[in-house]
PDB file of C-alpha atoms in Angstrom:
ATOM      1  CA  MET A   1       3.076 -21.390   9.704  1.00  0.00           C
ATOM      2  CA  SER A   2       5.918 -23.032   7.532  1.00  0.00           C
ATOM      3  CA  GLN A   3       9.170 -21.206   6.744  1.00  0.00           C
ATOM      4  CA  VAL A   4      10.482 -20.689   3.332  1.00  0.00           C
ATOM      5  CA  TYR A   5      14.329 -20.119   3.256  1.00  0.00           C
ATOM      6  CA  PHE A   6      16.574 -18.157   0.813  1.00  0.00           C
ATOM      7  CA  GLN A   7      18.103 -21.170  -0.422  1.00  0.00           C
ATOM      8  CA  ASP A   8      14.624 -22.483  -1.469  1.00  0.00           C
ATOM      9  CA  VAL A   9      14.307 -19.719  -3.927  1.00  0.00           C
ATOM     10  CA  GLU A  10      15.784 -18.550  -7.340  1.00  0.00           C
ATOM     11  CA  PRO A  11      14.672 -16.285  -9.997  1.00  0.00           C
ATOM     12  CA  GLY A  12      11.774 -17.847 -11.805  1.00  0.00           C
ATOM     13  CA  TYR A  13      10.195 -19.205  -8.636  1.00  0.00           C
ATOM     14  CA  GLU A  14       6.521 -18.563  -8.356  1.00  0.00           C
ATOM     15  CA  LEU A  15       5.009 -17.881  -5.165  1.00  0.00           C
ATOM     16  CA  PRO A  16       1.681 -20.197  -4.101  1.00  0.00           C
ATOM     17  CA  PRO A  17      -1.018 -17.683  -5.308  1.00  0.00           C
ATOM     18  CA  LEU A  18      -3.424 -16.462  -2.561  1.00  0.00           C
ATOM     19  CA  LEU A  19      -7.121 -16.241  -3.522  1.00  0.00           C
ATOM     20  CA  LYS A  20      -9.348 -13.416  -1.955  1.00  0.00           C
ATOM     21  CA  GLU A  21     -12.963 -12.559  -2.571  1.00  0.00           C
ATOM     22  CA  PRO A  22     -13.756  -9.438  -0.517  1.00  0.00           C
ATOM     23  CA  THR A  23     -17.102  -8.823   0.510  1.00  0.00           C
ATOM     24  CA  ARG A  24     -19.240  -5.896   0.971  1.00  0.00           C
ATOM     25  CA  LYS A  25     -19.137  -6.309   4.771  1.00  0.00           C
ATOM     26  CA  GLN A  26     -15.284  -6.498   4.627  1.00  0.00           C
ATOM     27  CA  LEU A  27     -15.331  -3.182   2.598  1.00  0.00           C
ATOM     28  CA  ASP A  28     -17.821  -1.468   4.944  1.00  0.00           C
ATOM     29  CA  ALA A  29     -15.434  -2.841   8.137  1.00  0.00           C
ATOM     30  CA  PHE A  30     -12.547  -1.408   6.326  1.00  0.00           C
ATOM     31  CA  THR A  31     -13.835   2.257   5.683  1.00  0.00           C
ATOM     32  CA  ARG A  32     -15.218   2.048   9.134  1.00  0.00           C
ATOM     33  CA  VAL A  33     -11.845   1.434  10.790  1.00  0.00           C
ATOM     34  CA  TRP A  34     -10.385   4.006   8.239  1.00  0.00           C
ATOM     35  CA  GLY A  35     -13.036   6.815   9.227  1.00  0.00           C
ATOM     36  CA  SER A  36     -13.388   7.256   5.283  1.00  0.00           C
ATOM     37  CA  THR A  37     -16.754   8.649   3.944  1.00  0.00           C
ATOM     38  CA  VAL A  38     -15.346   8.627   0.400  1.00  0.00           C
ATOM     39  CA  GLY A  39     -18.530   8.169  -1.684  1.00  0.00           C
ATOM     40  CA  ARG A  40     -17.341   5.667  -4.114  1.00  0.00           C
ATOM     41  CA  PHE A  41     -16.114   3.344  -1.035  1.00  0.00           C
ATOM     42  CA  THR A  42     -19.257   3.478   0.678  1.00  0.00           C
ATOM     43  CA  SER A  43     -22.404   4.375  -1.464  1.00  0.00           C
ATOM     44  CA  ASP A  44     -23.338   2.642  -4.772  1.00  0.00           C
ATOM     45  CA  GLU A  45     -25.399   5.763  -5.813  1.00  0.00           C
ATOM     46  CA  VAL A  46     -22.074   7.736  -5.446  1.00  0.00           C
ATOM     47  CA  ALA A  47     -20.081   5.160  -7.253  1.00  0.00           C
ATOM     48  CA  ARG A  48     -22.668   4.949 -10.101  1.00  0.00           C
ATOM     49  CA  ALA A  49     -22.545   8.740 -10.648  1.00  0.00           C
ATOM     50  CA  GLU A  50     -18.676   8.395 -10.905  1.00  0.00           C
ATOM     51  CA  GLY A  51     -19.029   5.717 -13.570  1.00  0.00           C
ATOM     52  CA  PHE A  52     -18.748   2.529 -11.710  1.00  0.00           C
ATOM     53  CA  SER A  53     -21.418  -0.428 -11.317  1.00  0.00           C
ATOM     54  CA  GLY A  54     -21.249  -0.077  -7.626  1.00  0.00           C
ATOM     55  CA  VAL A  55     -19.051   0.632  -4.798  1.00  0.00           C
ATOM     56  CA  ILE A  56     -15.067  -0.055  -5.384  1.00  0.00           C
ATOM     57  CA  LEU A  57     -12.401  -1.045  -2.687  1.00  0.00           C
ATOM     58  CA  PRO A  58      -9.918   1.669  -2.238  1.00  0.00           C
ATOM     59  CA  GLY A  59      -6.513   0.993  -3.507  1.00  0.00           C
ATOM     60  CA  ASN A  60      -5.025   0.798  -0.305  1.00  0.00           C
ATOM     61  CA  MET A  61      -7.264  -2.212   0.801  1.00  0.00           C
ATOM     62  CA  THR A  62      -6.603  -4.427  -2.246  1.00  0.00           C
ATOM     63  CA  MET A  63      -2.825  -3.317  -1.608  1.00  0.00           C
ATOM     64  CA  ALA A  64      -3.184  -4.990   1.798  1.00  0.00           C
ATOM     65  CA  PHE A  65      -4.207  -8.202   0.045  1.00  0.00           C
ATOM     66  CA  LEU A  66      -0.694  -8.166  -1.547  1.00  0.00           C
ATOM     67  CA  ALA A  67       0.968  -7.476   1.823  1.00  0.00           C
ATOM     68  CA  GLN A  68      -1.075 -10.539   3.397  1.00  0.00           C
ATOM     69  CA  PHE A  69       0.290 -12.613   0.157  1.00  0.00           C
ATOM     70  CA  LEU A  70       3.862 -11.810   0.859  1.00  0.00           C
ATOM     71  CA  THR A  71       4.018 -11.943   4.671  1.00  0.00           C
ATOM     72  CA  GLU A  72       2.275 -15.397   4.843  1.00  0.00           C
ATOM     73  CA  TRP A  73       4.790 -16.503   2.128  1.00  0.00           C
ATOM     74  CA  ALA A  74       7.650 -14.938   4.038  1.00  0.00           C
ATOM     75  CA  GLY A  75       6.843 -16.850   7.187  1.00  0.00           C
ATOM     76  CA  PRO A  76       7.516 -15.924  10.833  1.00  0.00           C
ATOM     77  CA  ASP A  77      11.177 -15.326  10.107  1.00  0.00           C
ATOM     78  CA  GLY A  78      10.925 -13.611   6.954  1.00  0.00           C
ATOM     79  CA  LYS A  79      10.181  -9.714   6.383  1.00  0.00           C
ATOM     80  CA  LEU A  80       8.456  -7.373   4.012  1.00  0.00           C
ATOM     81  CA  ASN A  81      10.864  -4.699   3.517  1.00  0.00           C
ATOM     82  CA  ARG A  82       9.262  -2.714   0.302  1.00  0.00           C
ATOM     83  CA  LEU A  83       6.033  -2.932  -1.528  1.00  0.00           C
ATOM     84  CA  ASP A  84       5.670  -0.748  -4.349  1.00  0.00           C
ATOM     85  CA  VAL A  85       2.078  -0.940  -6.063  1.00  0.00           C
ATOM     86  CA  ASP A  86       0.436   0.690  -9.052  1.00  0.00           C
ATOM     87  CA  PHE A  87      -3.466   0.858  -8.961  1.00  0.00           C
ATOM     88  CA  ARG A  88      -4.501   0.061 -12.490  1.00  0.00           C
ATOM     89  CA  ARG A  89      -8.179  -1.183 -12.305  1.00  0.00           C
ATOM     90  CA  SER A  90     -10.981  -0.820  -9.717  1.00  0.00           C
ATOM     91  CA  VAL A  91     -11.927  -3.817  -7.643  1.00  0.00           C
ATOM     92  CA  GLN A  92     -15.442  -4.650  -6.583  1.00  0.00           C
ATOM     93  CA  PRO A  93     -17.025  -6.613  -3.489  1.00  0.00           C
ATOM     94  CA  GLY A  94     -17.428 -10.153  -5.031  1.00  0.00           C
ATOM     95  CA  ASP A  95     -14.732 -10.061  -7.394  1.00  0.00           C
ATOM     96  CA  LYS A  96     -12.508 -13.223  -7.279  1.00  0.00           C
ATOM     97  CA  LEU A  97      -8.946 -12.009  -7.033  1.00  0.00           C
ATOM     98  CA  THR A  98      -5.759 -13.832  -7.471  1.00  0.00           C
ATOM     99  CA  CYS A  99      -2.462 -12.589  -5.657  1.00  0.00           C
ATOM    100  CA  ALA A 100       0.544 -13.781  -7.917  1.00  0.00           C
ATOM    101  CA  GLY A 101       4.102 -13.293  -7.692  1.00  0.00           C
ATOM    102  CA  ILE A 102       7.478 -14.532  -9.217  1.00  0.00           C
ATOM    103  CA  VAL A 103      10.949 -13.927  -7.782  1.00  0.00           C
ATOM    104  CA  THR A 104      13.093 -11.883 -10.524  1.00  0.00           C
ATOM    105  CA  ASP A 105      16.371 -11.675  -8.415  1.00  0.00           C
ATOM    106  CA  THR A 106      18.133 -12.643  -5.400  1.00  0.00           C
ATOM    107  CA  GLU A 107      21.126 -11.128  -3.470  1.00  0.00           C
ATOM    108  CA  SER A 108      22.937 -11.401  -0.175  1.00  0.00           C
ATOM    109  CA  ILE A 109      24.264  -8.009   0.993  1.00  0.00           C
ATOM    110  CA  ASP A 110      25.451  -7.075   4.449  1.00  0.00           C
ATOM    111  CA  LEU A 111      23.888  -9.968   5.999  1.00  0.00           C
ATOM    112  CA  GLU A 112      20.546  -9.586   4.112  1.00  0.00           C
ATOM    113  CA  ASN A 113      19.140 -12.327   2.083  1.00  0.00           C
ATOM    114  CA  ARG A 114      17.174 -10.131  -0.280  1.00  0.00           C
ATOM    115  CA  VAL A 115      14.342 -11.541  -2.724  1.00  0.00           C
ATOM    116  CA  ILE A 116      13.016  -9.160  -5.232  1.00  0.00           C
ATOM    117  CA  LEU A 117       9.704  -9.859  -6.695  1.00  0.00           C
ATOM    118  CA  ASP A 118       7.178  -8.712  -9.388  1.00  0.00           C
ATOM    119  CA  LEU A 119       3.752  -9.072  -8.074  1.00  0.00           C
ATOM    120  CA  TYR A 120       0.190  -8.614  -9.280  1.00  0.00           C
ATOM    121  CA  ILE A 121      -3.591  -8.795  -8.654  1.00  0.00           C
ATOM    122  CA  GLU A 122      -5.511 -10.530 -11.166  1.00  0.00           C
ATOM    123  CA  THR A 123      -9.439 -10.448 -11.400  1.00  0.00           C
ATOM    124  CA  GLN A 124     -11.746 -13.083 -12.594  1.00  0.00           C
ATOM    125  CA  LYS A 125     -11.883 -11.311 -15.980  1.00  0.00           C
ATOM    126  CA  GLY A 126      -8.105 -11.801 -16.284  1.00  0.00           C
ATOM    127  CA  GLU A 127      -7.426  -8.017 -15.749  1.00  0.00           C
ATOM    128  CA  ARG A 128      -4.550  -6.872 -13.945  1.00  0.00           C
ATOM    129  CA  ALA A 129      -6.005  -4.477 -11.066  1.00  0.00           C
ATOM    130  CA  LEU A 130      -2.649  -3.955  -9.088  1.00  0.00           C
ATOM    131  CA  GLN A 131       0.704  -4.482 -10.285  1.00  0.00           C
ATOM    132  CA  GLY A 132       4.153  -3.950  -8.584  1.00  0.00           C
ATOM    133  CA  THR A 133       7.319  -5.180  -7.097  1.00  0.00           C
ATOM    134  CA  ALA A 134       8.563  -6.015  -3.396  1.00  0.00           C
ATOM    135  CA  LEU A 135      11.739  -6.644  -1.650  1.00  0.00           C
ATOM    136  CA  VAL A 136      11.418  -9.577   1.016  1.00  0.00           C
ATOM    137  CA  LEU A 137      13.964 -10.524   3.277  1.00  0.00           C
ATOM    138  CA  LEU A 138      14.404 -14.311   4.019  1.00  0.00           C
ATOM    139  CA  PRO A 139      16.397 -16.412   6.595  1.00  0.00           C
ATOM    140  CA  ASN A 140      19.045 -18.618   5.944  1.00  0.00           C
ATOM    141  CA  LYS A 141      18.202 -22.438   5.752  1.00  0.00           C
ATOM    142  CA  PRO A 142      19.522 -23.693   9.255  1.00  0.00           C
TER     143      PRO A 142
ATOM    144  CA  MET B   1      16.497  19.864 -30.108  1.00  0.00           C
ATOM    145  CA  ALA B   2      15.293  18.521 -26.749  1.00  0.00           C
ATOM    146  CA  GLU B   3      11.226  17.829 -26.346  1.00  0.00           C
ATOM    147  CA  ALA B   4       9.668  20.187 -24.175  1.00  0.00           C
ATOM    148  CA  ASN B   5       9.223  19.084 -20.675  1.00  0.00           C
ATOM    149  CA  PRO B   6       5.370  19.375 -19.834  1.00  0.00           C
ATOM    150  CA  THR B   7       6.210  20.034 -16.019  1.00  0.00           C
ATOM    151  CA  ASP B   8       8.006  23.134 -17.044  1.00  0.00           C
ATOM    152  CA  THR B   9       4.800  24.878 -17.982  1.00  0.00           C
ATOM    153  CA  LEU B  10       2.706  23.560 -15.266  1.00  0.00           C
ATOM    154  CA  ASP B  11       0.987  25.775 -12.743  1.00  0.00           C
ATOM    155  CA  PHE B  12       1.568  24.825  -9.252  1.00  0.00           C
ATOM    156  CA  ASP B  13       3.387  26.115  -6.110  1.00  0.00           C
ATOM    157  CA  ARG B  14       6.826  25.105  -6.380  1.00  0.00           C
ATOM    158  CA  SER B  15       8.108  26.332  -2.770  1.00  0.00           C
ATOM    159  CA  VAL B  16       6.237  23.567  -1.033  1.00  0.00           C
ATOM    160  CA  ILE B  17       8.553  20.842  -2.749  1.00  0.00           C
ATOM    161  CA  GLY B  18      10.326  18.996   0.008  1.00  0.00           C
ATOM    162  CA  VAL B  19       9.197  21.027   3.001  1.00  0.00           C
ATOM    163  CA  ASP B  20       8.334  18.526   5.745  1.00  0.00           C
ATOM    164  CA  VAL B  21       5.377  19.341   7.997  1.00  0.00           C
ATOM    165  CA  GLN B  22       3.898  17.277  11.053  1.00  0.00           C
ATOM    166  CA  VAL B  23       0.463  15.878  10.148  1.00  0.00           C
ATOM    167  CA  GLY B  24      -0.922  14.224  13.454  1.00  0.00           C
ATOM    168  CA  THR B  25      -0.085  11.879  16.194  1.00  0.00           C
ATOM    169  CA  HIS B  26      -2.202   8.610  16.834  1.00  0.00           C
ATOM    170  CA  GLN B  27      -2.462   5.985  19.643  1.00  0.00           C
ATOM    171  CA  VAL B  28      -3.001   2.473  17.996  1.00  0.00           C
ATOM    172  CA  SER B  29      -5.518   0.192  19.840  1.00  0.00           C
ATOM    173  CA  LYS B  30      -5.461  -3.316  19.822  1.00  0.00           C
ATOM    174  CA  GLU B  31      -9.151  -3.019  18.917  1.00  0.00           C
ATOM    175  CA  GLN B  32      -8.240  -1.151  15.746  1.00  0.00           C
ATOM    176  CA  ILE B  33      -5.524  -3.439  14.433  1.00  0.00           C
ATOM    177  CA  ILE B  34      -7.824  -6.637  15.156  1.00  0.00           C
ATOM    178  CA  ALA B  35     -10.829  -4.792  13.134  1.00  0.00           C
ATOM    179  CA  TYR B  36      -8.373  -3.744  10.523  1.00  0.00           C
ATOM    180  CA  SER B  37      -7.010  -7.370  10.240  1.00  0.00           C
ATOM    181  CA  ARG B  38     -10.556  -8.895   9.840  1.00  0.00           C
ATOM    182  CA  ALA B  39     -11.698  -6.349   7.354  1.00  0.00           C
ATOM    183  CA  VAL B  40      -8.733  -7.221   5.109  1.00  0.00           C
ATOM    184  CA  GLY B  41      -9.076 -11.009   6.061  1.00  0.00           C
ATOM    185  CA  GLU B  42      -5.705 -11.569   7.817  1.00  0.00           C
ATOM    186  CA  THR B  43      -5.277 -14.770   9.862  1.00  0.00           C
ATOM    187  CA  ASN B  44      -2.021 -14.172  11.438  1.00  0.00           C
ATOM    188  CA  PRO B  45      -2.265 -14.641  15.175  1.00  0.00           C
ATOM    189  CA  LEU B  46       0.148 -11.994  15.836  1.00  0.00           C
ATOM    190  CA  TYR B  47      -2.326  -9.634  14.385  1.00  0.00           C
ATOM    191  CA  LEU B  48      -5.724 -11.087  15.798  1.00  0.00           C
ATOM    192  CA  ASP B  49      -4.939 -12.994  19.150  1.00  0.00           C
ATOM    193  CA  GLU B  50      -3.524 -11.100  22.092  1.00  0.00           C
ATOM    194  CA  LYS B  51      -2.508 -14.214  23.952  1.00  0.00           C
ATOM    195  CA  ALA B  52      -0.558 -15.515  20.894  1.00  0.00           C
ATOM    196  CA  ALA B  53       0.920 -12.383  20.217  1.00  0.00           C
ATOM    197  CA  SER B  54       2.052 -11.657  23.794  1.00  0.00           C
ATOM    198  CA  ALA B  55       4.006 -14.983  23.773  1.00  0.00           C
ATOM    199  CA  GLY B  56       5.462 -14.117  20.360  1.00  0.00           C
ATOM    200  CA  PRO B  57       8.491 -12.210  19.442  1.00  0.00           C
ATOM    201  CA  TYR B  58       6.775  -8.825  19.881  1.00  0.00           C
ATOM    202  CA  GLY B  59       5.158  -9.119  23.248  1.00  0.00           C
ATOM    203  CA  ALA B  60       2.019  -7.564  21.979  1.00  0.00           C
ATOM    204  CA  ILE B  61      -0.397  -7.514  19.082  1.00  0.00           C
ATOM    205  CA  ILE B  62       1.422  -6.069  15.913  1.00  0.00           C
ATOM    206  CA  ALA B  63      -0.257  -4.459  13.206  1.00  0.00           C
ATOM    207  CA  PRO B  64      -0.113  -5.808   9.478  1.00  0.00           C
ATOM    208  CA  PRO B  65       2.524  -3.746   7.274  1.00  0.00           C
ATOM    209  CA  LEU B  66      -0.341  -1.610   5.440  1.00  0.00           C
ATOM    210  CA  PHE B  67      -2.169  -0.795   8.655  1.00  0.00           C
ATOM    211  CA  PHE B  68      -0.554   2.750   8.631  1.00  0.00           C
ATOM    212  CA  ASN B  69      -3.089   3.827   6.007  1.00  0.00           C
ATOM    213  CA  MET B  70      -5.770   3.691   8.727  1.00  0.00           C
ATOM    214  CA  LEU B  71      -4.299   6.556  10.591  1.00  0.00           C
ATOM    215  CA  ASN B  72      -6.041   9.666   9.555  1.00  0.00           C
ATOM    216  CA  LEU B  73      -3.908  12.629   9.190  1.00  0.00           C
ATOM    217  CA  GLN B  74      -4.101  16.212   8.195  1.00  0.00           C
ATOM    218  CA  PRO B  75      -3.409  16.881   4.502  1.00  0.00           C
ATOM    219  CA  GLY B  76      -0.017  18.723   4.899  1.00  0.00           C
ATOM    220  CA  LEU B  77       0.822  21.513   2.258  1.00  0.00           C
ATOM    221  CA  ASP B  78      -0.891  21.905  -0.922  1.00  0.00           C
ATOM    222  CA  PRO B  79       1.023  22.358  -4.063  1.00  0.00           C
ATOM    223  CA  LYS B  80      -2.128  23.970  -5.677  1.00  0.00           C
ATOM    224  CA  VAL B  81      -1.821  21.852  -9.167  1.00  0.00           C
ATOM    225  CA  LYS B  82      -3.827  23.803 -11.552  1.00  0.00           C
ATOM    226  CA  PHE B  83      -4.708  21.068 -14.004  1.00  0.00           C
ATOM    227  CA  GLY B  84      -7.417  18.452 -14.888  1.00  0.00           C
ATOM    228  CA  THR B  85     -10.928  17.734 -14.305  1.00  0.00           C
ATOM    229  CA  SER B  86     -10.566  14.598 -11.984  1.00  0.00           C
ATOM    230  CA  GLY B  87      -8.050  12.708  -9.825  1.00  0.00           C
ATOM    231  CA  PHE B  88      -7.601   9.255  -8.553  1.00  0.00           C
ATOM    232  CA  ASP B  89      -4.875   7.432  -6.431  1.00  0.00           C
ATOM    233  CA  ALA B  90      -2.296   5.868  -8.594  1.00  0.00           C
ATOM    234  CA  GLY B  91      -0.321   4.050  -6.187  1.00  0.00           C
ATOM    235  CA  GLN B  92       1.890   3.651  -3.106  1.00  0.00           C
ATOM    236  CA  HIS B  93       5.446   2.849  -2.553  1.00  0.00           C
ATOM    237  CA  ALA B  94       6.193   1.798   0.919  1.00  0.00           C
ATOM    238  CA  GLU B  95       9.486   0.885   2.867  1.00  0.00           C
ATOM    239  CA  PHE B  96       8.761  -0.958   6.022  1.00  0.00           C
ATOM    240  CA  PHE B  97      10.891  -0.477   9.374  1.00  0.00           C
ATOM    241  CA  GLN B  98       9.928  -1.523  12.814  1.00  0.00           C
ATOM    242  CA  SER B  99       6.372  -3.113  12.991  1.00  0.00           C
ATOM    243  CA  ILE B 100       3.476  -0.795  14.744  1.00  0.00           C
ATOM    244  CA  ARG B 101       2.388  -2.392  17.903  1.00  0.00           C
ATOM    245  CA  ALA B 102      -0.814  -1.918  19.904  1.00  0.00           C
ATOM    246  CA  GLY B 103      -0.028   0.724  22.421  1.00  0.00           C
ATOM    247  CA  ASP B 104       2.187   2.677  20.215  1.00  0.00           C
ATOM    248  CA  THR B 105       1.887   6.359  19.569  1.00  0.00           C
ATOM    249  CA  ILE B 106       2.605   7.040  15.970  1.00  0.00           C
ATOM    250  CA  ALA B 107       3.558  10.540  14.591  1.00  0.00           C
ATOM    251  CA  ALA B 108       3.671  11.519  11.063  1.00  0.00           C
ATOM    252  CA  LYS B 109       5.171  14.120   8.843  1.00  0.00           C
ATOM    253  CA  THR B 110       4.499  14.623   5.318  1.00  0.00           C
ATOM    254  CA  MET B 111       5.999  16.402   2.323  1.00  0.00           C
ATOM    255  CA  VAL B 112       5.474  16.944  -1.334  1.00  0.00           C
ATOM    256  CA  ALA B 113       8.161  15.135  -2.730  1.00  0.00           C
ATOM    257  CA  ASP B 114       7.402  16.017  -6.406  1.00  0.00           C
ATOM    258  CA  VAL B 115       5.010  17.228  -8.920  1.00  0.00           C
ATOM    259  CA  TYR B 116       5.322  16.210 -12.651  1.00  0.00           C
ATOM    260  CA  ALA B 117       3.527  15.978 -15.712  1.00  0.00           C
ATOM    261  CA  LYS B 118       3.563  13.160 -18.336  1.00  0.00           C
ATOM    262  CA  THR B 119       2.146  13.415 -21.900  1.00  0.00           C
ATOM    263  CA  GLY B 120       1.422  10.065 -23.530  1.00  0.00           C
ATOM    264  CA  ARG B 121      -1.343   8.515 -25.933  1.00  0.00           C
ATOM    265  CA  THR B 122      -4.289   9.466 -23.650  1.00  0.00           C
ATOM    266  CA  GLY B 123      -3.146  13.082 -23.052  1.00  0.00           C
ATOM    267  CA  THR B 124      -1.523  14.668 -20.316  1.00  0.00           C
ATOM    268  CA  MET B 125      -1.579  13.487 -16.531  1.00  0.00           C
ATOM    269  CA  VAL B 126      -0.011  15.236 -13.671  1.00  0.00           C
ATOM    270  CA  PHE B 127       1.341  13.003 -10.859  1.00  0.00           C
ATOM    271  CA  THR B 128       1.992  14.271  -7.229  1.00  0.00           C
ATOM    272  CA  VAL B 129       4.092  12.331  -4.738  1.00  0.00           C
ATOM    273  CA  ARG B 130       3.308  12.669  -1.191  1.00  0.00           C
ATOM    274  CA  ARG B 131       6.165  11.244   1.209  1.00  0.00           C
ATOM    275  CA  THR B 132       4.937  10.562   4.876  1.00  0.00           C
ATOM    276  CA  THR B 133       7.191   9.227   7.374  1.00  0.00           C
ATOM    277  CA  TYR B 134       5.562   7.595  10.406  1.00  0.00           C
ATOM    278  CA  THR B 135       7.541   7.136  13.695  1.00  0.00           C
ATOM    279  CA  ASN B 136       6.790   5.615  17.131  1.00  0.00           C
ATOM    280  CA  HIS B 137       6.942   7.209  20.475  1.00  0.00           C
ATOM    281  CA  GLN B 138      10.598   5.794  20.848  1.00  0.00           C
ATOM    282  CA  GLY B 139      11.685   7.634  18.028  1.00  0.00           C
ATOM    283  CA  ALA B 140      11.974   4.611  15.688  1.00  0.00           C
ATOM    284  CA  LYS B 141      10.846   4.854  12.032  1.00  0.00           C
ATOM    285  CA  THR B 142       8.055   2.602  11.137  1.00  0.00           C
ATOM    286  CA  VAL B 143       7.067   3.310   7.586  1.00  0.00           C
ATOM    287  CA  VAL B 144       8.050   5.540   5.058  1.00  0.00           C
ATOM    288  CA  VAL B 145       5.319   5.792   1.989  1.00  0.00           C
ATOM    289  CA  ASP B 146       5.158   7.468  -1.346  1.00  0.00           C
ATOM    290  CA  ARG B 147       1.419   8.135  -2.075  1.00  0.00           C
ATOM    291  CA  ILE B 148       1.000   8.811  -5.769  1.00  0.00           C
ATOM    292  CA  SER B 149      -2.072  10.831  -6.954  1.00  0.00           C
ATOM    293  CA  VAL B 150      -2.924  11.657 -10.709  1.00  0.00           C
ATOM    294  CA  ARG B 151      -5.043  14.366 -12.221  1.00  0.00           C
ATOM    295  CA  ARG B 152      -5.993  14.319 -15.639  1.00  0.00           C
ATOM    296  CA  ASP B 153      -8.193  16.385 -17.900  1.00  0.00           C
ATOM    297  CA  LEU B 154     -11.214  14.426 -19.077  1.00  0.00           C
ATOM    298  CA  GLN B 155     -12.301  17.084 -21.533  1.00  0.00           C
ATOM    299  CA  GLN B 156      -8.956  17.310 -23.587  1.00  0.00           C
TER     300      GLN B 156
END
C-alpha cells in the first residue's frame, strides 16, 4: 500500500476514485453479520411493497464504502478521524458506484496534519446517493 | 417577529434528552471482522489476514472504521416522537478514536442528543439524533457516532 503525505495535498486535490459494484451476495453477507432482518434489506417482496424495485443496501453499508475509499487513500500511516455522511438516495445490488472526494482545506494543529474533504457516492445514473465530509490525518513527508 | 419554531409545538418526551444509558456489551471475534470486511469488499490485510495483522502495528486483526454498526444494541430511551407516517435513516456522523481489535469487549452507551423539526418545501420533517459512545475493555473510546433518523408525514 502506498503512502500519501500531508505535503502532497492542497485544497482542490481530487482523490483517485474508488469504484464499487455491490452484489446481492455481499448484501446478504452484510445483513447476516449485522443480524438484521429489516425487510427492505433482505426481501425483494417487502422492498417492493415499500416502493423500491427490489432490496436496497443499508446506509451503513454504503457508508462503509466511503470509509474504505478514505482509508485506502490515507495509507498505513494515515488515519480517518471523522466521517459525516447524509444518506440521500437508495442504492441497490448491481449499482455501479463511484466514491469521489476533493480536499477543501488543510491545516497543521497540535502536531496533527488535518485534511478536510468533501465526499460523495454517485450512481451510474449520475445521482448522488451519499454525500458528506471527512477529516483525515496524514503523516509528514520524511 | 421571529418565525415560529416547529420544534416548539412538537409532541415528544423532552425529559430523555441528554440522558445516557448502557445499551449492551459485545465481544468482537476475528471471524465477525473478517466476514464484515469481505461483505463490504475490503482488501486491507489488517482486516482479513490474521498472520499479516499479527505482524502489523496492532498485533491482531483490527476492524474497519464502520464495523461498530454491526454490534447490535438495545434501543436506549425512547423520545416518543408523535409525528409522521414513515421513518428512515438520514445519516451518521462518526468520530474515530482507537481501532476495534479482534478479542475486544466493546461496551456502548446511548443518549437521545436532540429532537428537532424542520419545515421546508416538502413539508415538515422531524429529526432524532441518537449519540452512541463505544468503549473497549481497557476503558478507551473507540467511536462516538450520531445517528440521525427522520420521520415525515406522507399524507401532509
